[in-house]
Amino acid sequence: MKKGSLRQQENRAGLAMISPTLLVVLAVVVLPMLWTLVLAFQRIRLINVRETGLFERYTLQNFVTVFGSPGFWSSVATTLVYAIGGTVLSLVLGLAAALALRKPFRGRGFLRGAMLLPYVAPVVAVAFVWEVMLSPQYGVVNEWGARLFGWDRPIAFLTQREATISLLGMDIPIPVALLTVIVFEGWRYFPFAFLFLLARLQAIPGELEEAARVDGATPTQRFRHVVLPQLAGVIALLAMLRFVMNFTKFDDVYLLTGGGAGTDVASVRVYDFITARFDVGAASAQALALAAVLLVFLAVYLKFFAPKPEDKA
Amino acid sequence: MNRDTFETRLFRVLRWVVLAGLALATLFPFYYMVVLSIRPIEDLLRDPGALWVSVSQWTTSTYEEVLSSEDSGGQGMLGLLVNSALVSLGTVVLTLLVSIPGSYAVARLRFFGHRQVHFLFLAVYLFPAILLAVPLFVLFTKLGLRDSLVGLTVVYVAQTIPVSIYMLRNYLSTIPESVEEAAAIDGCTRGQVLRRVTVPLAAPAIMANALYVFMIAWNEFLFALLFLVADREKWTVSLGLAQLSGGIEVPKTVLMAGSVVLTIPIVLLFYAAERMLTEGLTSGADKG
């Protein structure tokens, strides 16, 4: 058998084995994605969706509707704050957890398992528990807040848009509900960062830190100059992943607040366009606007932070 | 005391503070969920701050209410559990059938366009579900597949394939090629090598992957909400529970019982396979 035919054989086998995967991905992800582009430029409502096709009249009306709809720009800001806040919080918590669990101790295995629970548990269940815990009427958090910190009034964590606290004579407004959903997001996804950071931490050779210690570096200096640079790649990757996921997150916010009280993130608006107004075109346009912002961030990541292909094993 | 000893001592203490804080933050909600689910509702309203219920107070009526069928006055979660199980198992089987050969091809074979395929999977993994929700909603409405568990399963398969390929590929590329070559020399075809040699060797990774896929499908909410909301018979547990909270007044303790029922299968599976799962997920993380 010639060498060329062997290679051809491998090519054929490879294509045959990958084709079911490709088929599913093309049919259920790529084509629908392209179709969103079309839908966004057509006037389509759910009622007439059966009759409309590719050749419907194209228009920019949907974008006018979406950009002009009340609260669009504030929702962009909310989405950004939510995505960035959730990303930073989950990374900080994940890093703290990974550093604390780095060295073996009794019960480490148990704790590691416990820390992953928020990530693996069903979102509906954990959102409910939070809702019940934070309830102003019968919530354990408000009850203990009153007992321990003397809160004079229960805090409506999920339904209050804004509260002002006085600090040094200044009134500072705090977006209560938005902060609460950000904390939830950080809580739910820090395990993800924790897992990856712990794996990376354990792959750092011990001699590196040992050498720094012998040279007289203190723990913070060792962290800053030896450990952190080793983690930089994973942190950048995690930051990008979490940002993309948070930016388009739907279920967490929908289940906790329904998008009310200043938590109207973009994905909940997409959902509202399709289910409350049956406006497929506007929903697509809103989704597309979301995707466009996302693409910009992805491009920035790929340009500045992504590991180069040749580094990849 | 110099800076080094000061910092060393400080972090020794801080480490335990962090551990205690995180343990409390992660475990308490689950503990609280269980405690509430076995408390009588009057008891909760009388003393919302209680963190413990005495054994004599325990009730299982919440579980009876949430699980028993609607005809007998319950919330019918048992039927919904069956739906969730069907969809999740279906997703696992289909995803594995598709992604085992797929990941083998990606890990081992040089075929035309294998670089582009890699990029495609990354793009699909990063592609947010909410953007797919609109076109899939429309498409499935057109095809008449929208309120069917089969349609939902197909969507889940597409969503889990990229992760599945990623996890399996990482594992497959650690199996020495010489093992496969030996089988090939003994006269196995490529398909036979995959079936008789590679798959058995990769069994732990496949198990871990199956669990992860099951978890994603079992926990999913958005597509279940969009596709199935009109037809109560077909709800998954997640959807059923969410609808329960929004509907007529259902006691929070019953809701918590439902949450426990929804969470238990996942937590059991997770603890059965934690090590495999975390290794499968993060293998290769130290290279990126």
XYZ file of C-alpha atoms in Angstrom:
601
model
C 0.000 0.000 0.000
C 1.306 3.439 -0.857
C 1.900 6.040 1.831
C -0.465 8.456 0.131
C -3.368 6.057 0.285
C -2.753 5.420 3.964
C -3.055 9.113 4.583
C -6.191 9.248 2.464
C -7.599 6.392 4.471
C -6.931 8.258 7.692
C -8.546 11.343 6.230
C -11.654 9.387 5.280
C -11.867 7.659 8.658
C -11.457 10.983 10.444
C -14.173 12.645 8.438
C -16.523 9.704 8.919
C -16.017 9.722 12.670
C -16.403 13.449 13.099
C -19.386 13.829 10.777
C -22.176 12.908 13.254
C -20.819 15.547 15.621
C -20.547 18.096 12.863
C -24.058 17.323 11.703
C -25.599 17.938 15.116
C -23.590 21.095 15.691
C -24.405 22.463 12.263
C -28.113 21.691 12.528
C -28.713 22.827 16.090
C -26.104 25.536 16.606
C -24.582 26.999 13.455
C -27.642 27.175 11.233
C -29.929 28.596 13.941
C -27.224 31.124 14.702
C -27.137 32.251 11.092
C -30.893 32.275 11.033
C -30.919 34.732 13.940
C -29.207 37.126 11.555
C -32.069 36.786 9.127
C -34.811 36.949 11.738
C -33.362 40.101 13.233
C -33.980 41.905 9.959
C -37.531 40.695 9.401
C -40.815 41.736 10.954
C -41.803 38.425 12.432
C -44.172 37.694 15.247
C -44.893 34.301 16.659
C -48.354 34.245 15.055
C -47.061 34.466 11.500
C -43.884 32.486 11.998
C -45.214 29.460 10.131
C -45.780 31.404 6.922
C -42.605 33.448 6.845
C -39.486 32.316 5.072
C -36.125 33.557 3.988
C -37.574 35.919 1.430
C -39.619 38.084 3.716
C -38.983 41.802 3.404
C -35.832 42.925 5.191
C -35.956 45.935 7.475
C -34.111 47.647 10.282
C -37.332 48.170 12.220
C -36.448 45.598 14.889
C -33.302 47.433 15.852
C -35.240 50.671 16.072
C -37.724 48.920 18.360
C -35.023 47.394 20.535
C -32.721 50.392 20.832
C -35.674 52.692 21.351
C -37.460 50.532 23.898
C -37.556 52.005 27.385
C -34.660 50.940 29.546
C -32.488 49.585 26.745
C -29.373 51.558 27.607
C -29.739 51.103 31.328
C -30.074 47.378 30.679
C -26.777 47.445 28.786
C -25.161 49.033 31.830
C -26.838 46.531 34.173
C -25.623 43.621 32.059
C -22.062 44.910 32.098
C -22.022 45.536 35.843
C -23.554 42.123 36.453
C -21.122 40.315 34.170
C -18.009 42.059 35.454
C -19.075 41.902 39.101
C -19.935 38.215 38.884
C -16.695 37.406 37.096
C -14.459 39.264 39.542
C -16.236 37.882 42.582
C -16.121 34.277 41.388
C -12.424 34.614 40.539
C -11.516 36.172 43.879
C -13.458 33.575 45.852
C -12.099 30.774 43.682
C -8.528 31.950 44.172
C -8.983 32.280 47.937
C -10.452 28.787 48.084
C -7.712 27.296 45.926
C -4.949 28.881 48.008
C -6.574 27.782 51.260
C -6.970 24.213 50.057
C -3.598 23.993 48.425
C -1.755 22.056 51.110
C -3.142 18.732 52.328
C -4.888 18.612 55.698
C -7.425 16.398 57.399
C -10.801 16.855 55.758
C -9.487 18.482 52.607
C -11.236 15.998 50.356
C -14.532 16.643 52.083
C -14.144 20.411 51.883
C -13.167 20.269 48.240
C -16.335 18.334 47.512
C -18.399 20.803 49.536
C -16.992 23.758 47.614
C -18.163 22.278 44.349
C -21.768 21.913 45.491
C -23.030 25.339 44.375
C -21.747 24.626 40.884
C -23.210 21.148 40.458
C -26.578 21.713 42.148
C -29.575 22.534 39.953
C -29.994 26.273 39.505
C -33.713 26.169 40.262
C -33.117 24.546 43.645
C -30.342 26.877 44.761
C -32.170 29.967 43.524
C -35.168 28.957 45.667
C -33.080 28.429 48.751
C -31.554 31.857 48.337
C -34.953 33.369 47.792
C -36.265 31.786 50.978
C -33.133 32.638 52.973
C -33.270 36.271 51.886
C -37.000 36.760 52.242
C -37.975 39.827 54.299
C -40.878 37.965 55.930
C -39.505 34.605 57.005
C -35.924 34.665 55.781
C -33.209 33.405 58.039
C -30.769 36.097 56.889
C -32.996 38.984 57.905
C -33.920 37.263 61.142
C -30.303 36.792 62.135
C -29.380 40.206 60.797
C -31.842 41.704 63.249
C -30.579 39.519 66.088
C -26.864 39.966 65.503
C -26.495 43.367 63.874
C -29.661 45.035 65.085
C -31.123 45.732 61.626
C -34.163 47.839 62.397
C -35.960 46.819 59.219
C -35.735 43.647 57.138
C -33.907 44.108 53.844
C -35.764 43.117 50.697
C -32.673 41.761 48.997
C -34.346 40.685 45.786
C -37.100 43.234 45.302
C -35.530 46.500 46.391
C -33.924 48.470 43.618
C -31.918 50.880 45.685
C -31.026 51.704 49.234
C -29.033 54.616 50.541
C -26.606 54.322 53.349
C -25.143 57.297 55.101
C -21.421 57.204 55.401
C -19.491 60.160 56.804
C -22.400 62.433 56.102
C -22.789 61.308 52.494
C -25.735 59.391 51.158
C -24.469 56.577 48.996
C -26.989 54.733 46.837
C -26.581 50.962 46.648
C -28.317 48.809 44.014
C -29.531 46.148 46.427
C -31.115 43.599 44.086
C -28.335 43.864 41.519
C -25.681 43.326 44.186
C -27.597 40.327 45.477
C -27.725 38.625 42.076
C -24.018 39.393 41.596
C -23.222 37.755 44.924
C -25.336 34.767 43.913
C -23.429 34.543 40.649
C -20.098 34.709 42.473
C -21.270 32.041 44.903
C -22.537 29.726 42.201
C -19.519 29.904 39.924
C -16.527 30.322 42.216
C -16.210 26.487 42.296
C -15.464 26.557 38.592
C -12.561 28.978 39.078
C -11.525 27.094 42.209
C -11.220 23.783 40.350
C -9.059 25.142 37.582
C -6.891 27.288 39.843
C -6.311 24.422 42.263
C -5.276 22.133 39.416
C -2.856 24.760 38.147
C -1.500 25.517 41.640
C -0.707 21.874 42.199
C 1.242 21.730 38.965
C 3.649 24.471 40.059
C 6.961 22.836 40.988
C 7.741 23.258 44.696
C 11.374 24.220 44.064
C 10.321 27.557 42.615
C 8.785 28.767 45.856
C 11.431 27.057 47.928
C 14.121 29.008 46.087
C 12.249 32.263 46.624
C 11.864 31.434 50.317
C 15.578 30.785 50.680
C 16.188 34.150 49.040
C 14.153 35.717 51.816
C 10.846 36.382 50.038
C 7.888 36.718 52.413
C 4.623 34.835 51.723
C 3.012 37.833 49.976
C 6.114 38.384 47.897
C 6.233 34.717 46.944
C 2.596 34.869 45.948
C 3.027 38.081 44.019
C 6.233 37.198 42.162
C 6.237 33.420 41.913
C 2.710 31.983 42.167
C 0.631 34.694 40.520
C 2.652 34.791 37.275
C 2.161 31.031 37.006
C -1.582 31.470 37.387
C -1.896 34.412 35.009
C -2.783 32.308 31.984
C -5.531 30.362 33.728
C -6.886 33.529 35.329
C -7.124 35.272 31.964
C -8.858 32.255 30.470
C -11.272 31.974 33.390
C -12.004 35.690 33.323
C -12.888 35.454 29.652
C -15.009 32.321 30.075
C -16.907 33.635 33.090
C -17.436 37.021 31.498
C -18.904 35.519 28.349
C -21.142 33.194 30.371
C -22.278 35.872 32.835
C -22.873 38.401 30.123
C -25.539 36.195 28.597
C -26.752 34.515 31.789
C -30.472 33.984 31.925
C -31.695 31.479 34.501
C -30.017 32.865 37.608
C -31.431 36.348 37.263
C -34.772 35.186 35.913
C -35.319 32.821 38.829
C -34.165 35.235 41.528
C -35.777 38.496 40.477
C -37.516 37.909 37.143
C -35.451 40.815 35.870
C -37.130 43.305 38.198
C -35.734 45.825 40.665
C -32.899 46.975 38.455
C -31.676 43.550 37.351
C -32.984 43.698 33.787
C -30.020 42.005 32.110
C -30.043 41.625 28.346
C -30.904 37.934 28.239
C -34.039 38.438 30.309
C -35.084 41.118 27.801
C -34.627 38.642 24.954
C -36.879 36.251 26.832
C -39.455 38.973 27.444
C -39.548 39.963 23.783
C -40.288 36.409 22.759
C -42.705 35.307 25.489
C -44.449 38.486 26.568
C -44.688 40.254 23.222
C -44.320 37.295 20.839
C -41.978 39.498 18.858
C -39.481 37.106 17.288
C -37.834 39.814 15.201
C -37.152 42.091 18.156
C -35.949 39.182 20.273
C -33.459 38.284 17.545
C -32.328 41.873 17.208
C -31.780 42.098 20.960
C -29.893 38.789 20.899
C -27.767 40.047 18.038
C -26.904 43.242 19.870
C -25.802 41.043 22.754
C -23.688 38.885 20.444
C -22.057 41.947 18.900
C -20.833 43.223 22.276
C -19.645 39.743 23.107
C -17.666 39.506 19.877
C -15.832 42.718 20.698
C -14.770 41.354 24.077
C -13.753 38.034 22.556
C -11.653 39.783 19.950
C -9.894 41.775 22.662
C -9.235 38.592 24.606
C -7.906 36.717 21.589
C -5.684 39.634 20.634
C -4.131 40.331 23.998
C -4.573 37.447 26.413
C -5.058 34.182 24.579
C -2.254 31.633 24.755
C -0.516 31.382 21.410
C -1.264 28.162 19.493
C 2.365 27.038 19.658
C 2.293 27.060 23.487
C -0.485 24.547 23.453
C 0.442 20.991 24.116
C 8.712 40.165 64.821
C 9.870 40.577 61.250
C 7.688 40.771 58.203
C 8.194 37.155 57.223
C 7.083 35.608 60.506
C 4.254 38.121 60.775
C 2.928 37.201 57.345
C 3.416 33.497 57.935
C 1.356 33.668 61.123
C -1.251 35.944 59.615
C -1.863 33.634 56.684
C -1.956 30.584 58.914
C -4.903 32.174 60.691
C -6.447 33.680 57.566
C -6.391 30.321 55.854
C -8.677 28.824 58.482
C -10.937 31.862 58.424
C -11.290 31.540 54.655
C -11.908 27.808 54.889
C -14.545 28.225 57.589
C -16.249 31.055 55.716
C -16.350 29.199 52.427
C -17.503 25.962 54.038
C -20.334 27.842 55.734
C -21.278 29.669 52.531
C -21.358 26.527 50.428
C -22.886 24.062 52.871
C -25.355 26.208 54.779
C -27.860 26.754 51.923
C -28.079 23.012 51.379
C -28.433 22.306 55.070
C -31.103 24.975 55.326
C -32.941 23.512 52.334
C -33.179 20.133 54.054
C -34.146 21.608 57.425
C -36.941 23.687 55.926
C -38.250 20.778 53.910
C -38.953 18.759 57.060
C -40.383 21.643 59.101
C -44.089 22.218 59.448
C -44.946 25.548 57.797
C -46.553 27.023 60.953
C -43.343 26.342 62.784
C -41.342 28.277 60.184
C -43.638 31.284 60.380
C -43.558 31.282 64.179
C -39.782 31.150 64.411
C -38.058 32.002 61.122
C -34.603 32.183 62.662
C -34.498 28.624 63.951
C -31.628 26.634 62.479
C -32.666 23.332 63.901
C -35.872 21.316 64.154
C -36.275 18.849 66.968
C -36.869 15.324 65.749
C -40.376 15.237 67.220
C -41.321 18.139 64.953
C -40.166 16.523 61.726
C -42.718 16.083 59.046
C -42.661 14.241 55.757
C -45.985 15.618 54.590
C -44.121 18.160 52.425
C -42.522 15.327 50.481
C -45.837 13.520 50.196
C -47.435 16.648 48.803
C -44.716 17.397 46.306
C -44.330 13.835 45.030
C -47.883 12.486 44.954
C -49.839 12.806 41.753
C -52.112 15.721 41.039
C -55.182 13.512 41.180
C -54.487 12.790 44.806
C -53.966 16.452 45.621
C -50.187 16.589 45.286
C -47.890 18.420 42.915
C -47.061 15.436 40.715
C -43.273 15.724 40.876
C -42.826 11.979 40.524
C -44.051 12.125 36.946
C -41.809 15.081 36.262
C -38.855 13.191 37.696
C -39.472 10.529 35.082
C -39.440 13.191 32.345
C -36.176 14.642 33.625
C -34.632 11.194 33.844
C -35.705 10.336 30.289
C -34.339 13.545 28.831
C -31.095 13.374 30.797
C -30.400 9.714 30.038
C -31.294 10.235 26.402
C -28.900 13.158 26.257
C -26.110 11.114 27.828
C -26.513 8.167 25.456
C -26.777 10.283 22.316
C -23.959 12.606 23.294
C -21.628 9.686 23.959
C -22.575 7.904 20.743
C -21.745 11.017 18.788
C -18.777 12.358 20.704
C -16.748 9.176 21.277
C -15.921 8.725 17.591
C -15.740 12.502 17.230
C -13.199 12.944 20.001
C -11.221 9.969 18.736
C -10.991 11.596 15.334
C -9.928 14.910 16.885
C -7.348 13.281 19.164
C -5.815 10.812 16.725
C -6.552 11.355 13.100
C -5.257 13.977 10.696
C -8.197 14.728 8.496
C -9.020 17.577 6.224
C -10.146 20.545 8.297
C -9.271 19.210 11.740
C -8.014 22.621 12.827
C -11.243 24.319 11.826
C -13.224 21.667 13.699
C -11.316 22.477 16.853
C -12.148 26.151 16.470
C -15.777 25.356 15.743
C -16.147 23.455 19.016
C -14.624 26.283 20.985
C -17.042 28.694 19.324
C -20.002 26.441 20.101
C -18.888 26.061 23.704
C -18.680 29.809 24.125
C -21.855 30.478 22.204
C -24.504 31.565 24.690
C -27.694 29.558 24.991
C -29.920 32.623 25.063
C -28.853 33.544 21.527
C -29.815 30.107 20.280
C -33.069 30.243 22.166
C -34.853 32.488 19.668
C -34.066 30.693 16.406
C -34.481 27.261 17.975
C -37.802 28.321 19.454
C -38.977 29.416 16.018
C -37.477 26.443 14.193
C -38.964 23.893 16.575
C -42.331 25.630 16.411
C -42.207 25.299 12.638
C -41.212 21.648 12.797
C -43.821 20.893 15.436
C -41.085 19.599 17.719
C -41.315 22.369 20.253
C -43.312 20.776 23.001
C -41.617 17.420 22.817
C -39.009 15.815 25.007
C -37.222 14.599 21.881
C -36.717 18.148 20.647
C -35.377 19.169 24.034
C -32.979 16.216 24.029
C -31.599 17.209 20.631
C -30.876 20.718 21.906
C -29.139 19.351 24.993
C -27.004 17.014 22.883
C -25.789 19.925 20.784
C -25.031 21.918 23.926
C -23.054 19.166 25.621
C -21.055 17.922 22.629
C -18.257 20.526 22.802
C -17.504 19.839 26.490
C -17.759 16.141 25.851
C -15.319 16.246 22.956
C -12.932 18.392 24.981
C -12.944 16.057 27.991
C -12.658 12.857 25.970
C -10.016 14.190 23.635
C -7.791 15.135 26.546
C -8.063 11.625 27.894
C -7.720 9.789 24.598
C -4.506 11.602 23.769
C -2.951 10.170 26.961
C -3.480 6.588 25.761
C -0.310 5.445 24.036
C -0.803 4.978 20.345
C 1.295 1.811 20.361
C -1.558 -0.084 22.055
C -3.835 0.708 19.146
C -1.153 -0.035 16.595
C -0.645 -3.467 18.112
C -4.342 -4.211 17.704
C -4.241 -2.926 14.143
C -1.349 -5.219 13.332
C -3.402 -8.101 14.706
C -5.899 -7.308 11.978
C -8.437 -5.017 13.618
C -10.038 -2.343 11.487
C -10.126 1.231 12.756
C -13.665 0.776 14.061
C -12.745 -2.454 15.828
C -9.719 -0.805 17.442
C -11.954 1.950 18.750
C -14.578 -0.453 20.064
C -12.353 -3.153 21.532
C -9.276 -1.253 22.667
C -9.751 2.477 22.977
C -13.213 2.629 24.519
C -12.454 0.085 27.272
C -9.223 1.915 28.080
C -11.054 5.221 28.222
C -13.889 3.860 30.356
C -13.181 6.064 33.417
C -13.116 9.215 31.311
C -16.278 8.173 29.521
C -18.021 7.581 32.854
C -16.952 10.983 34.160
C -18.105 12.608 30.980
C -21.441 10.784 31.089
C -22.015 12.109 34.606
C -21.147 15.649 33.650
C -23.468 15.549 30.657
C -26.229 14.091 32.830
C -25.731 16.927 35.260
C -26.011 19.596 32.598
C -29.165 18.059 31.154
C -30.771 17.487 34.559
C -30.071 21.049 35.731
C -31.026 22.842 32.527
C -33.811 25.370 32.808
C -33.966 27.881 29.944
C -34.841 25.562 27.081
C -37.201 23.521 29.214
C -38.998 26.747 30.074
C -39.150 27.978 26.496
C -40.122 24.711 24.868
C -42.291 22.839 27.320
C -44.106 25.449 29.368
C -47.437 24.933 27.615
C -47.708 21.221 28.297
C -47.701 20.261 31.963
C -47.383 16.546 31.191
C -43.937 17.090 29.735
C -42.379 19.398 32.292
C -38.991 18.523 33.715
C -38.536 18.761 37.493
C -36.691 22.069 37.248
C -39.481 23.597 35.220
C -42.174 22.054 37.400
C -40.603 23.479 40.504
C -40.209 26.940 38.999
C -43.836 26.911 37.895
C -44.873 25.762 41.354
C -43.332 28.808 42.972
C -44.949 31.194 40.536
C -48.388 29.615 40.651
C -50.951 29.375 43.388
C -49.703 29.765 46.914
C -47.629 26.730 47.753
C -45.953 26.617 51.175
C -42.238 27.341 51.037
C -41.548 24.132 52.920
C -43.126 22.134 50.086
C -41.018 24.089 47.630
C -37.927 23.174 49.615
C -38.940 19.510 49.607
C -39.157 19.761 45.830
C -35.728 21.372 45.703
C -34.280 18.558 47.791
C -35.825 15.995 45.456
C -34.360 17.829 42.474
C -30.915 18.123 44.046
C -30.437 14.674 45.579
C -29.791 12.686 42.380
C -27.130 15.149 41.294
C -25.369 15.299 44.645
C -25.326 11.500 44.937
C -23.899 11.101 41.442
C -21.413 13.846 42.093
C -20.048 12.311 45.270
C -19.865 8.901 43.654
C -17.586 10.269 40.975
C -16.092 13.488 42.278
C -12.476 12.623 41.696
C -12.995 11.344 38.175
C -15.116 14.326 37.348
C -12.736 17.010 38.543
C -9.796 15.323 36.875
C -11.709 14.954 33.628
C -12.701 18.596 33.683
C -9.364 20.079 34.554
C -6.967 17.744 32.776
C -5.090 19.964 30.430
C -5.953 23.055 32.458
C -2.373 23.293 33.619
C -1.225 23.541 30.045
C -3.489 26.347 28.946
